[in-house]
mmCIF file of C-alpha atoms in Angstrom:
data_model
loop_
_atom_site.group_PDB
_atom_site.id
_atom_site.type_symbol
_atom_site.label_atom_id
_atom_site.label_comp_id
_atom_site.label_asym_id
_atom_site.label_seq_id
_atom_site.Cartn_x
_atom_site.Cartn_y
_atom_site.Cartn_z
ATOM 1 C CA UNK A 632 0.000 0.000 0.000
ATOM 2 C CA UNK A 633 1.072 3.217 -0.947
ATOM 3 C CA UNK A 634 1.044 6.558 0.979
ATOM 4 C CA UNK A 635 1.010 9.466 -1.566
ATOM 5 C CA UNK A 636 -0.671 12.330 -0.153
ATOM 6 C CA UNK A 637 -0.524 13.919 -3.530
ATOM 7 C CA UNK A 638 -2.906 11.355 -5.555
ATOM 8 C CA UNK A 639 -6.203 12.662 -5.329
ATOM 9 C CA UNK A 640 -4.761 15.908 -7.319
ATOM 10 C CA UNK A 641 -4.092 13.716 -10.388
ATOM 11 C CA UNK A 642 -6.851 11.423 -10.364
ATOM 12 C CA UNK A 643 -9.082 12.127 -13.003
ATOM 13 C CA UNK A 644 -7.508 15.408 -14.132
ATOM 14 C CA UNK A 645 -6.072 16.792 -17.618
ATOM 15 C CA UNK A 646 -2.053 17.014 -17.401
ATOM 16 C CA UNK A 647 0.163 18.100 -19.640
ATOM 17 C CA UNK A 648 3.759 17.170 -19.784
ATOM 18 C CA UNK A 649 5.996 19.060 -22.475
ATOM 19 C CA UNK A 650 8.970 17.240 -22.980
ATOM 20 C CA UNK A 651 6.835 14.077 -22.531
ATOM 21 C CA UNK A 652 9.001 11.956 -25.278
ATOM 22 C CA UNK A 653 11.946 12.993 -22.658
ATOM 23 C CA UNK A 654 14.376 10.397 -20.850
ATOM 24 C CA UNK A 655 12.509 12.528 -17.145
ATOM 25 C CA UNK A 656 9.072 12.980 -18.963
ATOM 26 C CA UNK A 657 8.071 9.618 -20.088
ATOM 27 C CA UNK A 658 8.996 8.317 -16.275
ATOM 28 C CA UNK A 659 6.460 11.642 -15.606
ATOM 29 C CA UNK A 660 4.158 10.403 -17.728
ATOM 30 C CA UNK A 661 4.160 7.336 -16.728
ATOM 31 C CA UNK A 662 3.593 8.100 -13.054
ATOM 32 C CA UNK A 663 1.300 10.261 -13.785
ATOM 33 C CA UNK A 664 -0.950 7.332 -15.540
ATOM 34 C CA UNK A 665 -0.545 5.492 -12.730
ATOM 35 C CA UNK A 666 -2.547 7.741 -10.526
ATOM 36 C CA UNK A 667 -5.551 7.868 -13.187
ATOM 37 C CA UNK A 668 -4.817 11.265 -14.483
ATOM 38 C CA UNK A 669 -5.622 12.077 -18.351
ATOM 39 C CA UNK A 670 -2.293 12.724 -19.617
ATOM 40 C CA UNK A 671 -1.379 14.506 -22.083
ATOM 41 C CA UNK A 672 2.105 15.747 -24.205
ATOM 42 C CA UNK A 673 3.770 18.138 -26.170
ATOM 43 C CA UNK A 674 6.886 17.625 -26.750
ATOM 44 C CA UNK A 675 9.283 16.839 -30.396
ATOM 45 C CA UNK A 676 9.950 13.668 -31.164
ATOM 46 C CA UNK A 677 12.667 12.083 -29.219
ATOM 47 C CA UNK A 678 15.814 12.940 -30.012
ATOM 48 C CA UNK A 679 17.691 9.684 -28.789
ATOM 49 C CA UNK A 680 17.826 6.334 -30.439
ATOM 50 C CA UNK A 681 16.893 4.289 -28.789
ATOM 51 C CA UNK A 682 14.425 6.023 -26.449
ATOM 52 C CA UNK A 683 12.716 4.915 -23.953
ATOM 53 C CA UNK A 684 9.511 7.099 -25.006
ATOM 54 C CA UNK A 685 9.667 4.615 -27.739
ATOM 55 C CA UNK A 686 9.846 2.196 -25.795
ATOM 56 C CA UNK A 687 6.594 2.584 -23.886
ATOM 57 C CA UNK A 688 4.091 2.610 -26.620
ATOM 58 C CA UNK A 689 0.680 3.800 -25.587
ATOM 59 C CA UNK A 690 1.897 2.920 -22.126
ATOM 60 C CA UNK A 691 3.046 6.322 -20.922
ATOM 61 C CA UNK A 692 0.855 9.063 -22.278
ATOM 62 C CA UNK A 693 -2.726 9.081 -23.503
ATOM 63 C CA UNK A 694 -2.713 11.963 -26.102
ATOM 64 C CA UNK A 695 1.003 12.620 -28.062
ATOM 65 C CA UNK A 696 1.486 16.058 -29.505
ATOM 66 C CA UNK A 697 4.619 16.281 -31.112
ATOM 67 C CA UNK A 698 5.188 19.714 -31.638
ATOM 68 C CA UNK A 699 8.061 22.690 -30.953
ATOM 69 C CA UNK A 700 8.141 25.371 -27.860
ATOM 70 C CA UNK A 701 9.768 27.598 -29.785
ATOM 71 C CA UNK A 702 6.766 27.672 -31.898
ATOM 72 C CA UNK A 703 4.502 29.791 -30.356
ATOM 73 C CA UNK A 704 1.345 29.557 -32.404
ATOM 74 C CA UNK A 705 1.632 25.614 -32.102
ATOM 75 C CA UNK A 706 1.820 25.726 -28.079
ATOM 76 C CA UNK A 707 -1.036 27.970 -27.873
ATOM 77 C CA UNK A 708 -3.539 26.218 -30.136
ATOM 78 C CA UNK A 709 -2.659 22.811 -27.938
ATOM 79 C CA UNK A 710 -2.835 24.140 -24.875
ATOM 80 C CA UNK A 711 -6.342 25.524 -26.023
ATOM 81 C CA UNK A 712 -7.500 22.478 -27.738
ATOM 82 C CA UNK A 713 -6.239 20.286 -24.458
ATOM 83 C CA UNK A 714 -7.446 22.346 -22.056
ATOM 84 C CA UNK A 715 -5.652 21.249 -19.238
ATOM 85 C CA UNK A 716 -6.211 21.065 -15.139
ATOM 86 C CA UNK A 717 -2.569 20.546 -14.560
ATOM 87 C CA UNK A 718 1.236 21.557 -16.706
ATOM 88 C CA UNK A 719 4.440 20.240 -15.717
ATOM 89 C CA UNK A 720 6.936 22.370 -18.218
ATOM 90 C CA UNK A 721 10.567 19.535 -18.674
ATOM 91 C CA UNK A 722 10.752 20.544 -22.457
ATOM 92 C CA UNK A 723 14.046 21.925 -22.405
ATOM 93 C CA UNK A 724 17.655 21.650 -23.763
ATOM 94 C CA UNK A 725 19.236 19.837 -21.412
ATOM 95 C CA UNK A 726 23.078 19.414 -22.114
ATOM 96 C CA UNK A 727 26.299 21.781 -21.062
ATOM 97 C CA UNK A 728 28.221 20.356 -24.400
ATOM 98 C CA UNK A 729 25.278 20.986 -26.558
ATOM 99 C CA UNK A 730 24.661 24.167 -25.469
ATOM 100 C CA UNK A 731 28.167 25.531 -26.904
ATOM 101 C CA UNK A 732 28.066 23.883 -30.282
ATOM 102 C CA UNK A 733 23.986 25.527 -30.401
ATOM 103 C CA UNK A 734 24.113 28.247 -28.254
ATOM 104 C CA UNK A 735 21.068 30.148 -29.935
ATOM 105 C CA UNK A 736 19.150 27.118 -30.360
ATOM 106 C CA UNK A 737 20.041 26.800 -26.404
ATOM 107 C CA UNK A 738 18.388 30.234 -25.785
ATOM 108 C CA UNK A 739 15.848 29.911 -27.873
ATOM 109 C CA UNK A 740 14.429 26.372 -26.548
ATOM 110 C CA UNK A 741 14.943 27.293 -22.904
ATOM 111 C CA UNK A 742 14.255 30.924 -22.526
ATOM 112 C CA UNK A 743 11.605 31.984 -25.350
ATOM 113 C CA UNK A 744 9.985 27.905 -25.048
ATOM 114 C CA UNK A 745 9.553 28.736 -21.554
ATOM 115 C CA UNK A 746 8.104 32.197 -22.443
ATOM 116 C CA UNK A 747 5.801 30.492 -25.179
ATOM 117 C CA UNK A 748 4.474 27.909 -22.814
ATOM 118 C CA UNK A 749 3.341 30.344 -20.079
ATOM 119 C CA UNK A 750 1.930 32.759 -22.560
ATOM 120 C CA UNK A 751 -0.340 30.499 -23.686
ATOM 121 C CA UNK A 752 -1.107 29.259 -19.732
ATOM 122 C CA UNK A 753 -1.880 32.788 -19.972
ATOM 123 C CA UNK A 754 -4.176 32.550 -22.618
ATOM 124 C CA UNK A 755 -5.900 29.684 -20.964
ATOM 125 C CA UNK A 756 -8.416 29.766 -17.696
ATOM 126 C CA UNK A 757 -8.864 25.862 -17.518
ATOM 127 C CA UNK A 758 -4.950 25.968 -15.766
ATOM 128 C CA UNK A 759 -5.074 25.768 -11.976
ATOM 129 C CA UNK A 760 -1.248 25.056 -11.456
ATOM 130 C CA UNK A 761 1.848 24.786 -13.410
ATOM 131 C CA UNK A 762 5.339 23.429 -12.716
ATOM 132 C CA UNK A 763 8.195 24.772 -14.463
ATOM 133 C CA UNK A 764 11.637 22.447 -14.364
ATOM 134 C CA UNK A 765 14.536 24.106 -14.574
ATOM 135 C CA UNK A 766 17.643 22.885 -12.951
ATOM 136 C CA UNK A 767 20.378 22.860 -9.986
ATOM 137 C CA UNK A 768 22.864 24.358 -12.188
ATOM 138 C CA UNK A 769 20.466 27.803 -12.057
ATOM 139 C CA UNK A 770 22.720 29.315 -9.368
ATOM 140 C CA UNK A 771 25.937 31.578 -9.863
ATOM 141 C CA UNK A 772 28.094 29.076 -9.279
ATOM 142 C CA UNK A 773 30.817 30.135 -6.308
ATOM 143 C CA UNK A 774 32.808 26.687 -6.331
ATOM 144 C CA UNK A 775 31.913 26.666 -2.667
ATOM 145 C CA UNK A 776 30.761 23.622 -0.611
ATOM 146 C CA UNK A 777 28.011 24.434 1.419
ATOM 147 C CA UNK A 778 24.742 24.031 -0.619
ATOM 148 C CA UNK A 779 22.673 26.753 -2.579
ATOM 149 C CA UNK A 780 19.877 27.870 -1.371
ATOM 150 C CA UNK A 781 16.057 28.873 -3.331
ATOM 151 C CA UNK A 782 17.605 32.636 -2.399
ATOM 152 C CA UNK A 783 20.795 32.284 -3.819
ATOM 153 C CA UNK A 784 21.829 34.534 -6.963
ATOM 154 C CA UNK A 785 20.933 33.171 -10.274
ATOM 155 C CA UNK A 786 23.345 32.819 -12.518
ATOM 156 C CA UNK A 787 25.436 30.321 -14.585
ATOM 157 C CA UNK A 788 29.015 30.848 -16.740
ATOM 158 C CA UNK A 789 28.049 27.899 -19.552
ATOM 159 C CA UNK A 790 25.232 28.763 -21.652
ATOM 160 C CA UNK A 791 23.200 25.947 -20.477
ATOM 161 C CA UNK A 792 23.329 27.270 -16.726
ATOM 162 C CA UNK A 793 22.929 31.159 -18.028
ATOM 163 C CA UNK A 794 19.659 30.017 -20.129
ATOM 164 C CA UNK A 795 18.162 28.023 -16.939
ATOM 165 C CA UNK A 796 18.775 31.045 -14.870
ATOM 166 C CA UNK A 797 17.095 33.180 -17.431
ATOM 167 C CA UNK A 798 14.301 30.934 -17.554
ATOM 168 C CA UNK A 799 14.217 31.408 -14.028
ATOM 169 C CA UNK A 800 13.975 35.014 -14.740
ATOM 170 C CA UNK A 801 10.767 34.578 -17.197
ATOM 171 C CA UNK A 802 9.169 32.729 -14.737
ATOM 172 C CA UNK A 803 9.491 34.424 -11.889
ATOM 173 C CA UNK A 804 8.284 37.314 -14.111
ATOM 174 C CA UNK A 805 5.185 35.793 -15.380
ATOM 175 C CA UNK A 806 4.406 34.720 -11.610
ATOM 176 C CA UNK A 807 4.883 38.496 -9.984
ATOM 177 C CA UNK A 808 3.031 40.359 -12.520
ATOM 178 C CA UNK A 809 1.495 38.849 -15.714
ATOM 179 C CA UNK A 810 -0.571 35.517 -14.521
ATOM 180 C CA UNK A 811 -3.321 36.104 -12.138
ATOM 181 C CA UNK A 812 -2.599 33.952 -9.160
ATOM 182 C CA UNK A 813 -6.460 34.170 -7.966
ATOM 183 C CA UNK A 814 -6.910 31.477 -11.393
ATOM 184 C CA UNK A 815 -3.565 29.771 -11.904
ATOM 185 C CA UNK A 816 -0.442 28.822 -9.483
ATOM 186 C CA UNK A 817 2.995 28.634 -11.106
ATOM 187 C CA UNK A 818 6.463 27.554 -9.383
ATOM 188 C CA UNK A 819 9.822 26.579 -10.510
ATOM 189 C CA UNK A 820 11.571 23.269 -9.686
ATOM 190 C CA UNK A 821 15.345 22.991 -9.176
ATOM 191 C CA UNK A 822 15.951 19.513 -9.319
ATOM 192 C CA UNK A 823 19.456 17.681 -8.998
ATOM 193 C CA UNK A 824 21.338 15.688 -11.574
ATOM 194 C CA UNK A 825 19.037 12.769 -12.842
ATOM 195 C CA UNK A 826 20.052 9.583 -13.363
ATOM 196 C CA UNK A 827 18.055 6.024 -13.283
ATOM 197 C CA UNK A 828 17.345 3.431 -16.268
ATOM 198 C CA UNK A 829 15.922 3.988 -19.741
ATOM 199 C CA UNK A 830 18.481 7.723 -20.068
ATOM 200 C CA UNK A 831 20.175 7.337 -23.380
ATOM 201 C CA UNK A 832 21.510 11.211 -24.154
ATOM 202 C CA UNK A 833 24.891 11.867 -25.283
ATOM 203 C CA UNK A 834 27.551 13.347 -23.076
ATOM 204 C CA UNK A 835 25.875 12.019 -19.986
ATOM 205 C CA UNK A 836 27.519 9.894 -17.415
ATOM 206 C CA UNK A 837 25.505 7.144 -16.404
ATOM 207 C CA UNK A 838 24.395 6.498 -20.187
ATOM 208 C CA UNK A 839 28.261 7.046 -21.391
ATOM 209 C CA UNK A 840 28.674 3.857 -18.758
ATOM 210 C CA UNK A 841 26.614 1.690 -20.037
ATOM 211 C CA UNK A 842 27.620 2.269 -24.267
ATOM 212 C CA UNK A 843 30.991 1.145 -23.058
ATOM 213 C CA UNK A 844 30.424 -1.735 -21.006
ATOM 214 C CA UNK A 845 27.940 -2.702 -24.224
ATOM 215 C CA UNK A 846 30.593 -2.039 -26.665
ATOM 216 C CA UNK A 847 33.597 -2.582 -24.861
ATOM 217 C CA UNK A 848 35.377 0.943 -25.626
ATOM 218 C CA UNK A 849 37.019 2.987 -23.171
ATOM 219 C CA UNK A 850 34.562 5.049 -21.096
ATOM 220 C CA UNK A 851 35.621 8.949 -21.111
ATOM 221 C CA UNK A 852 35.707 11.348 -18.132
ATOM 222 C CA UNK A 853 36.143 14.715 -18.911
ATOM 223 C CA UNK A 854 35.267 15.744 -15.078
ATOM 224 C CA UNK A 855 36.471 12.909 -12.933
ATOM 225 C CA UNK A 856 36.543 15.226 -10.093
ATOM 226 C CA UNK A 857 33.147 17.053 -10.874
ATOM 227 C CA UNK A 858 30.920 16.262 -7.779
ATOM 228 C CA UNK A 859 26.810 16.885 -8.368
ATOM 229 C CA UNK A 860 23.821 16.277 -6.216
ATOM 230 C CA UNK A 861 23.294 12.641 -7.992
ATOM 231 C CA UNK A 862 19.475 11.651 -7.787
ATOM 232 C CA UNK A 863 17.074 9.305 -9.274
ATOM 233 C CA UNK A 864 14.476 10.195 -11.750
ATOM 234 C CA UNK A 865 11.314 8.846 -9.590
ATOM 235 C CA UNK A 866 13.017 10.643 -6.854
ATOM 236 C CA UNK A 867 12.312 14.059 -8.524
ATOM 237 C CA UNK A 868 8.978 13.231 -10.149
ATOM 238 C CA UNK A 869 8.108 12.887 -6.634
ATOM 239 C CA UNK A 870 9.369 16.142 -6.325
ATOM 240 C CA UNK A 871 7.662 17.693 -8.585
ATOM 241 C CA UNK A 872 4.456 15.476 -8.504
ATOM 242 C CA UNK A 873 4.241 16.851 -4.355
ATOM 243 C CA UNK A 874 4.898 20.354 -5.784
ATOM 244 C CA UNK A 875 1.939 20.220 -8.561
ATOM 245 C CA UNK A 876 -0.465 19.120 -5.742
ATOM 246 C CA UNK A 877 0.400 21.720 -3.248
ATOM 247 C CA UNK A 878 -0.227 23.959 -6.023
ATOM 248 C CA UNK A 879 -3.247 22.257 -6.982
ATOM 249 C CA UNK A 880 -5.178 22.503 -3.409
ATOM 250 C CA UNK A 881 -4.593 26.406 -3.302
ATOM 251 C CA UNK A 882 -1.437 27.055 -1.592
ATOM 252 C CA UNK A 883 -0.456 30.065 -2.959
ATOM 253 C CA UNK A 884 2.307 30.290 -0.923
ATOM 254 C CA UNK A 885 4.164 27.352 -2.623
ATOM 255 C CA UNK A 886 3.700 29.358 -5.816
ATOM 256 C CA UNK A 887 7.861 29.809 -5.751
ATOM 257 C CA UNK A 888 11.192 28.109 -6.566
ATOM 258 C CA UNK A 889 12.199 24.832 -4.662
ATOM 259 C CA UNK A 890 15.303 22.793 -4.671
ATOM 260 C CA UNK A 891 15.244 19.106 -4.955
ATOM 261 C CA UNK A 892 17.908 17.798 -3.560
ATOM 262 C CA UNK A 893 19.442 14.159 -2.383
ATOM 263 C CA UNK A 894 17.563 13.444 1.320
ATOM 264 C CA UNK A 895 21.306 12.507 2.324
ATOM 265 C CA UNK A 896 22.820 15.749 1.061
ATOM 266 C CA UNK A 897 25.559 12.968 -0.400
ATOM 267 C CA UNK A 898 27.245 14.769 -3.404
ATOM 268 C CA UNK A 899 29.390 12.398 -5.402
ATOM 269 C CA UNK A 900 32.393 12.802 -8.338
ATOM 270 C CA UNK A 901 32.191 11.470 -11.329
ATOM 271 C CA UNK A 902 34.697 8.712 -10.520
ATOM 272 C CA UNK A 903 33.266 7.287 -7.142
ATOM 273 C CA UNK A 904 29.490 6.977 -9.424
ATOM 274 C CA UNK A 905 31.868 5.370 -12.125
ATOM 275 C CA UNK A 906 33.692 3.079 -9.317
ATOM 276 C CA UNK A 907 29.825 2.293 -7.608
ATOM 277 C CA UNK A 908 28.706 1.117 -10.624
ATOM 278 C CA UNK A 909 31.620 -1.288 -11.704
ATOM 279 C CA UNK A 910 30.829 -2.739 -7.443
ATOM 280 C CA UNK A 911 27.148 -3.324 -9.037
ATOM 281 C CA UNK A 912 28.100 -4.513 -12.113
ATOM 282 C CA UNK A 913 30.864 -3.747 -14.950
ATOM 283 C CA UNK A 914 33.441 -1.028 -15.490
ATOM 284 C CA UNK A 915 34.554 -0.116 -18.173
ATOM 285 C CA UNK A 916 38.384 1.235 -18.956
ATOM 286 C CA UNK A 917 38.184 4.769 -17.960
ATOM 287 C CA UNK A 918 40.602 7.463 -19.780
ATOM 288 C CA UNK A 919 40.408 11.054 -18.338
ATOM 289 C CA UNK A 920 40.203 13.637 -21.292
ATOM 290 C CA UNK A 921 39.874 17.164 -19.726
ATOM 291 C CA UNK A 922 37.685 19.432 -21.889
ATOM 292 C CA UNK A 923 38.210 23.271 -22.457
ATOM 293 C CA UNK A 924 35.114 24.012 -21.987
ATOM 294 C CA UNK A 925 33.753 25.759 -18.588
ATOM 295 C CA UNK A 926 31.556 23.459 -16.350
ATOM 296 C CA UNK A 927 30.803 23.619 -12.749
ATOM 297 C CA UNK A 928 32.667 21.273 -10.084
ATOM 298 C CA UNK A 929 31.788 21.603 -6.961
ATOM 299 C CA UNK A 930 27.405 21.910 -7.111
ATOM 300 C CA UNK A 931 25.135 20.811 -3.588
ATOM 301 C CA UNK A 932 21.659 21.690 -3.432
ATOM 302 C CA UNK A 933 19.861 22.358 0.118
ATOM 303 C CA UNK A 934 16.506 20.900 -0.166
ATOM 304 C CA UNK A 935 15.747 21.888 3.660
ATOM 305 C CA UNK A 936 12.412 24.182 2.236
ATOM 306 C CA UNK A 937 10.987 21.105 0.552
ATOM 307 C CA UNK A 938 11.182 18.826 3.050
ATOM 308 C CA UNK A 939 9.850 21.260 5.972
ATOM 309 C CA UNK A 940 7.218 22.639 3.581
ATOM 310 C CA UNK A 941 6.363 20.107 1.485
ATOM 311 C CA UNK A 942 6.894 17.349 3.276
ATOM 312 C CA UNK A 943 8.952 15.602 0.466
ATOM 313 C CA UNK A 944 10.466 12.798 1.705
ATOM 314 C CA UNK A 945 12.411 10.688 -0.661
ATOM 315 C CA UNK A 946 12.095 7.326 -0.680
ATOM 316 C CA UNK A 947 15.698 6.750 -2.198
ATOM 317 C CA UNK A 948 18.759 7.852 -0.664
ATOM 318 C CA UNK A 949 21.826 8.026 -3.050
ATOM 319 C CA UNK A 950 23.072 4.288 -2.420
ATOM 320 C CA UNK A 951 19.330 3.416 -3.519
ATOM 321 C CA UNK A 952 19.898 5.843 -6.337
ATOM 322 C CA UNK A 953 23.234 4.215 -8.156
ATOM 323 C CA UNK A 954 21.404 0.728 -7.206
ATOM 324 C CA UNK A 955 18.162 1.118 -8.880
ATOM 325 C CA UNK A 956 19.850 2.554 -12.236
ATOM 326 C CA UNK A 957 22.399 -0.346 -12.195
ATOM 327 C CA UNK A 958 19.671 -2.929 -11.827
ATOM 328 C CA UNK A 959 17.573 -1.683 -14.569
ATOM 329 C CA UNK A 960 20.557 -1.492 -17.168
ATOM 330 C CA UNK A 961 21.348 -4.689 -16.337
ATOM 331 C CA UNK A 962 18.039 -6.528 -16.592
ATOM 332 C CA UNK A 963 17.521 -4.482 -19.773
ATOM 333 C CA UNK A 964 20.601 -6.189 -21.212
ATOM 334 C CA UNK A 965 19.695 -9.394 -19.799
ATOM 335 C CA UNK A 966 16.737 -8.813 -21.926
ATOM 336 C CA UNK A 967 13.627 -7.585 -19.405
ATOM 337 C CA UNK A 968 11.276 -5.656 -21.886
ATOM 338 C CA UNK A 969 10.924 -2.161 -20.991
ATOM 339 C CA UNK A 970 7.273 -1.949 -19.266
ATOM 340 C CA UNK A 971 8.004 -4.321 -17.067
ATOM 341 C CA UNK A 972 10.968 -2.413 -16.012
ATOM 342 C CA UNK A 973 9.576 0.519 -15.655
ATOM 343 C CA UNK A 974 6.442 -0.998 -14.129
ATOM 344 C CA UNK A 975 8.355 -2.848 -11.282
ATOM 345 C CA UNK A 976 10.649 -0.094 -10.274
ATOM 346 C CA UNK A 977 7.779 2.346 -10.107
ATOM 347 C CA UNK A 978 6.072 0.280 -7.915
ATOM 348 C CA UNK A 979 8.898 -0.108 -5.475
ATOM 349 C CA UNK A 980 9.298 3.243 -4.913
ATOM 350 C CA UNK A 981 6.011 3.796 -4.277
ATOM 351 C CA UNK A 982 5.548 1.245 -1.726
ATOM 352 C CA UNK A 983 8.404 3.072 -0.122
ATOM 353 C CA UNK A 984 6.836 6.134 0.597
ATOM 354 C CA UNK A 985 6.302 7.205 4.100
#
């Protein structure tokens, strides 16, 4: 038996995920389906191959939209044809190394997408609540070690960081003084770095790990020092599902940013999640290549206003974290179909809620 206070929000009620064909989406999605809600994406087609959108046919969303948020015209006429209770913005560009080689495209997708979407919230009185994701990397990053705060200056040196912290920007904008709060609720969510089966994007760790162990090529760091707030994906859908239904029953005092953050505070490098995950399973031979460009290394988030406020309480630690992704990468090679993975792992963390 489960105990999520936050299901009665999503039971019966129009949803809409953008970025529902994403790796953090579909698990969304899925979730989301789970609790009886009528779910519903935006989102352009997947961009990985394979993908575990793909993956889930039928199985994760009820109505697919695949469409662009930088296209404003095509955001507004599904948000008006949908109609929907409930948003939960993750359509984003979500990579440090893509956002040099696009930088524009970087902008454009993060800043004016976010823009578009709650323009047309604007347009739109069926919306009672909306969560925007952005990211822990929103924060002017001091290369201190204590972790950042909700109140902490925005910032971000990489143009992936700057355009989350922009976004940040638009939506606290749209929240102060354009969206009336007496119809519609809207927060930002500042969630850790996601890991946890079924992620197949370039230039990410734990998928970089498990290409070589399938291929048998060297595996390479270009951070091996780089230590980030390392947290599954059910762990922040949690998040952000506890968030949407404290928006949802009226509290317009939640109607703000929030940091989700590991319940251990454990931040981790690159090379002890590398070294974990040979313990669980394989490693692969590991060359360090540094790369020029500028990334954070030291990043902690304090999730302290969550859990008080909230009341978000994880049911993963980090340990769970490394374990869960390990296990489903390696029943996926061992040849468990995809549902079934997703299906079982979503069900033990929801039987460890408290």
């Amino acid at each position: 038996m489960t105990s999520e206070r936050f299901s009665r929000s999503f039971a019966g009620a129009k949803v809409l995920v953008t970025g529902h064909t994403g790796f953090c989406g579909s698990w969304l999605s899925i979730w989301l389906r789970e609790l009886g809600a009528d779910v519903y994406g935006f989102s352009r087609a997947p961009i990985t191959d394979p993908a575990l959108y793909d993956m889930l046919p039928g199985w994760d969303v009820d109505h697919s939209v695949i469409g662009d948020i930088e296209d404003f015209d095509a955001m507004n006429a599904a948000i008006q044809t949908i109609r929907p209770d409930i948003i939960f913005h993750l359509a984003a560009q979500a990579l440090v190394r893509e956002s040099y080689a696009d930088t524009l495209g970087t902008y454009r997708t993060n800043v004016i997408g976010t823009a578009n979407l709650l323009e047309a919230v604007r347009n739109c009185d069926s919306v009672r609540a909306t969560v925007a994701i952005t990211t822990d990397k929103v924060y002017e990053n001091r290369e201190w070690v204590h972790p950042y705060r909700e109140g902490d200056e925005l910032g971000g040196k990489d143009p992936y960081s700057a355009s989350k912290a922009a976004s940040e920007l638009v939506i606290s904008s749209y929240r102060r003084t354009v969206l009336d709060p007496a119809k519609t609720l809207l927060a930002s969510a500042r969630g850790g770095n996601i890991i946890g089966g079924g992620d197949w994007s370039a230039d990410r760790l734990l998928p970089d790990i498990v290409r070589a162990i399938q291929a048998g090529s060297t595996l390479r760091l270009r951070n091996p020092n780089a230590t980030r707030p390392w947290q599954h994906v059910l762990v922040l859908c949690h998040g952000y599902l506890q968030l949407g239904d404290a928006l949802v029953k009226g509290g317009a005092k939640h109607a703000t940013a929030w940091n989700f953050g590991p319940i251990d505070n454990t931040v981790m490098t690159t090379s002890q999640i590398v070294d974990e995950f040979g313990m669980l399973w394989k490693k692969p031979h590991v060359e360090f290549e540094p790369s020029p460009l500028v990334e954070a290394q030291q990043l902690a988030l304090d999730s302290t206003k969550a859990r008080i406020d909230l009341g978000w309480v994880p049911a993963w630690n980090t340990t769970d974290t490394i374990q869960k992704t390990v296990e489903w990468y390696r029943e996926f090679n061992n040849g468990t179909d995809v549902p079934t993975l997703c299906r079982n792992q979503l069900a033990e963390y929801r039987e460890r809620l408290i």
